[in-house]
Coordinates of N, CA and C in Angstrom, one line a residue:
M1 N -29.4 32.4 -32.4 CA -28.4 33.0 -31.4 C -29.6 33.8 -30.7
L2 N -29.4 33.9 -29.2 CA -31.0 34.2 -29.0 C -30.3 36.4 -28.3
E3 N -31.1 36.8 -28.7 CA -30.8 38.7 -28.3 C -30.7 38.4 -26.4
T4 N -29.8 39.6 -26.7 CA -28.5 39.3 -25.3 C -28.9 40.5 -24.2
H5 N -29.7 40.2 -22.7 CA -30.6 41.4 -22.9 C -30.6 40.7 -20.7
L6 N -30.6 41.7 -19.4 CA -30.5 41.3 -18.2 C -31.4 39.8 -18.7
I7 N -31.1 39.2 -17.3 CA -31.4 38.3 -17.1 C -32.4 38.5 -15.4
H8 N -33.5 37.9 -16.1 CA -34.8 38.5 -15.5 C -35.5 37.9 -14.7
T9 N -35.5 36.0 -15.2 CA -36.3 34.6 -15.3 C -35.5 33.6 -14.4
E10 N -36.0 33.2 -14.3 CA -35.9 31.6 -14.8 C -35.2 31.3 -15.1
A11 N -35.7 31.2 -16.4 CA -35.9 31.1 -17.6 C -35.0 32.3 -18.7
D12 N -35.1 33.1 -18.3 CA -34.0 33.7 -18.9 C -32.6 33.4 -18.7
Y13 N -32.5 32.4 -17.8 CA -31.2 32.3 -16.4 C -31.1 30.8 -17.7
R14 N -31.6 30.0 -17.3 CA -32.0 28.7 -18.9 C -31.1 28.8 -19.5
A15 N -31.5 29.6 -20.5 CA -31.8 29.9 -21.9 C -29.7 30.5 -22.0
A16 N -29.4 31.8 -21.3 CA -28.3 32.5 -20.7 C -27.0 30.7 -20.8
L17 N -27.4 29.6 -19.7 CA -26.6 29.1 -20.3 C -26.6 28.2 -20.9
D18 N -27.2 27.7 -21.5 CA -27.9 26.9 -23.0 C -26.6 27.3 -23.6
E19 N -26.9 28.8 -23.9 CA -26.1 30.1 -24.7 C -24.5 29.4 -25.0
I20 N -24.4 30.2 -23.2 CA -22.7 29.9 -22.9 C -22.1 28.7 -22.8
E21 N -22.1 27.5 -23.3 CA -22.7 25.9 -23.4 C -22.3 26.0 -24.4
R22 N -23.2 26.2 -25.6 CA -22.5 26.1 -27.1 C -21.5 27.3 -27.8
L23 N -21.0 28.4 -26.9 CA -20.4 29.0 -27.2 C -19.1 28.4 -26.5
F24 N -19.4 28.2 -25.7 CA -17.9 27.7 -25.3 C -16.9 27.8 -25.0
D25 N -16.5 27.3 -26.3 CA -14.8 27.3 -27.3 C -14.8 27.7 -28.6
A26 N -16.0 29.1 -27.6 CA -15.3 30.0 -28.8 C -14.1 30.8 -29.4
E27 N -13.3 31.4 -30.1 CA -11.6 31.6 -31.1 C -11.6 32.5 -29.5
L28 N -11.0 33.6 -29.5 CA -10.6 34.4 -28.6 C -11.0 35.9 -29.9
N29 N -11.6 37.1 -29.3 CA -11.0 38.2 -31.0 C -12.2 37.9 -31.6
T30 N -13.5 36.9 -31.4 CA -14.5 36.3 -32.0 C -15.9 36.8 -31.7
P31 N -17.0 38.0 -32.4 CA -17.7 38.4 -31.4 C -18.4 37.5 -30.7
E32 N -18.3 35.8 -31.4 CA -18.6 35.1 -30.3 C -18.4 34.5 -28.9
F33 N -16.8 34.8 -28.9 CA -16.4 35.2 -27.7 C -16.7 36.1 -26.6
D34 N -17.2 37.7 -28.0 CA -17.1 38.8 -26.6 C -18.7 38.6 -26.2
R35 N -20.1 37.5 -26.8 CA -21.3 37.2 -26.7 C -20.8 36.3 -25.5
L36 N -19.8 35.3 -25.1 CA -19.9 34.4 -24.5 C -19.5 35.6 -23.2
E37 N -18.4 36.6 -23.4 CA -18.3 37.6 -22.2 C -19.6 38.0 -21.7
V38 N -19.4 38.7 -21.7 CA -20.8 39.1 -21.1 C -22.0 38.6 -21.0
L39 N -22.5 37.4 -21.7 CA -23.2 36.0 -21.3 C -23.2 35.9 -19.9
T40 N -21.1 35.8 -19.9 CA -21.2 34.8 -19.0 C -21.0 35.7 -17.4
A41 N -21.1 37.0 -17.4 CA -21.5 38.0 -16.2 C -22.4 38.5 -16.4
L42 N -23.6 38.5 -17.2 CA -24.9 38.5 -17.0 C -25.4 37.2 -15.9
V43 N -25.2 35.9 -16.0 CA -25.1 34.8 -15.2 C -24.3 35.1 -14.4
K44 N -23.3 35.8 -13.2 CA -22.9 35.8 -12.1 C -23.7 36.6 -12.1
A45 N -23.9 37.7 -12.6 CA -24.7 38.5 -11.6 C -26.2 38.1 -10.9
Y46 N -26.5 37.0 -12.0 CA -27.7 36.8 -11.5 C -28.0 36.2 -10.1
E47 N -26.6 35.2 -10.8 CA -26.6 33.8 -9.3 C -25.6 34.3 -8.0
Q48 N -25.1 35.9 -7.6 CA -25.9 36.2 -7.0 C -26.0 37.0 -6.1
R49 N -27.4 37.5 -6.9 CA -28.0 37.9 -6.0 C -28.9 36.8 -6.1
H50 N -29.7 35.8 -7.2 CA -30.2 35.0 -6.6 C -30.1 33.7 -6.2
Y51 N -28.2 32.9 -5.9 CA -28.3 32.2 -4.9 C -26.9 32.0 -4.6
P52 N -26.7 33.1 -3.7 CA -25.9 33.7 -3.0 C -25.4 32.4 -2.3
I53 N -24.2 32.2 -2.0 CA -22.7 31.4 -1.6 C -22.1 31.9 -0.1
E54 N -22.6 31.5 1.0 CA -22.4 32.3 2.0 C -20.6 32.3 2.4
A55 N -20.1 33.1 2.6 CA -18.6 32.3 3.0 C -18.2 31.7 3.7
R56 N -17.7 30.6 3.8 CA -17.2 29.6 4.9 C -16.2 30.0 5.8
D57 N -16.2 29.7 6.9 CA -16.3 29.9 8.6 C -14.3 29.0 8.2
P58 N -12.9 29.7 7.8 CA -11.7 28.6 7.8 C -11.9 27.8 8.2
I59 N -12.0 27.7 9.4 CA -12.4 26.4 10.3 C -12.6 25.3 9.7
E60 N -14.4 25.5 9.6 CA -15.1 24.9 9.2 C -14.8 24.4 7.8
A61 N -14.5 24.8 6.9 CA -14.0 24.1 5.6 C -13.3 23.3 5.8
I62 N -12.3 23.5 6.6 CA -11.1 22.6 6.4 C -11.1 21.5 7.1
L63 N -12.1 21.3 8.0 CA -12.7 19.8 8.5 C -13.7 19.6 7.7
Y64 N -13.9 20.5 6.4 CA -15.8 19.8 6.0 C -14.3 18.4 5.1
Y65 N -13.6 19.1 4.6 CA -12.4 19.2 3.4 C -12.0 17.7 4.3
L66 N -11.3 17.7 5.2 CA -10.6 16.4 5.8 C -12.1 15.2 5.8
E67 N -13.3 15.4 7.0 CA -14.4 14.2 7.0 C -13.7 14.3 5.6
S68 N -14.6 15.0 4.1 CA -14.9 14.4 3.7 C -14.2 13.6 2.2
R69 N -12.9 13.9 3.2 CA -12.2 12.5 2.6 C -11.6 11.3 3.3
E70 N -12.2 11.2 4.5 CA -11.9 10.7 5.4 C -10.5 11.0 6.5
L71 N -10.3 12.0 6.3 CA -8.9 12.6 6.8 C -8.5 12.7 9.1
F72 N -8.0 13.2 8.7 CA -7.3 12.9 9.8 C -6.7 14.8 10.3
L73 N -7.1 15.1 11.2 CA -5.9 16.4 11.8 C -4.5 16.1 11.9
A74 N -4.6 14.7 12.1 CA -3.2 14.1 11.5 C -2.8 14.4 10.3
D75 N -3.0 13.7 9.8 CA -2.6 13.8 8.0 C -2.2 14.9 7.9
I76 N -2.7 16.7 7.8 CA -2.6 17.3 7.4 C -1.0 17.8 7.9
E77 N -0.6 17.1 9.6 CA 0.4 18.1 9.9 C 1.7 17.9 9.1
P78 N 1.8 17.5 8.4 CA 3.5 17.2 7.5 C 2.7 18.7 7.0
M79 N 2.1 19.0 6.1 CA 2.0 20.2 5.5 C 1.7 22.1 6.5
K80 N 0.8 21.5 7.8 CA 1.7 22.1 8.2 C 3.5 22.7 8.8
E81 N 4.2 21.4 8.7 CA 5.4 21.7 9.5 C 5.8 22.3 7.5
A82 N 5.6 22.1 6.3 CA 5.9 22.8 5.3 C 5.6 24.3 4.7
M83 N 4.4 25.2 5.8 CA 3.8 26.0 5.2 C 4.9 27.3 5.9
F84 N 5.0 26.7 7.9 CA 6.8 27.7 8.0 C 7.1 27.1 8.0
Y85 N 7.8 26.8 7.2 CA 9.8 27.2 7.4 C 10.0 27.6 5.6

């Protein structure tokens, strides 16, 4: 088991991800689960600093979704009616 510390380098990040994978099925209320939660929080903080994800424009996101599935606006027309009634 690795020592838990702040993630400063890419090597620290990779080691934390490996440890998270090892602990992924930890049972609730165990030291392993507590460690999993701490590592997950540390990885999340590291990723937010080093791999930020910009919020997409909602319209662009919908158009990308449709295009990636070879759909058209007309294909989602029935959903629009369900959303507003």
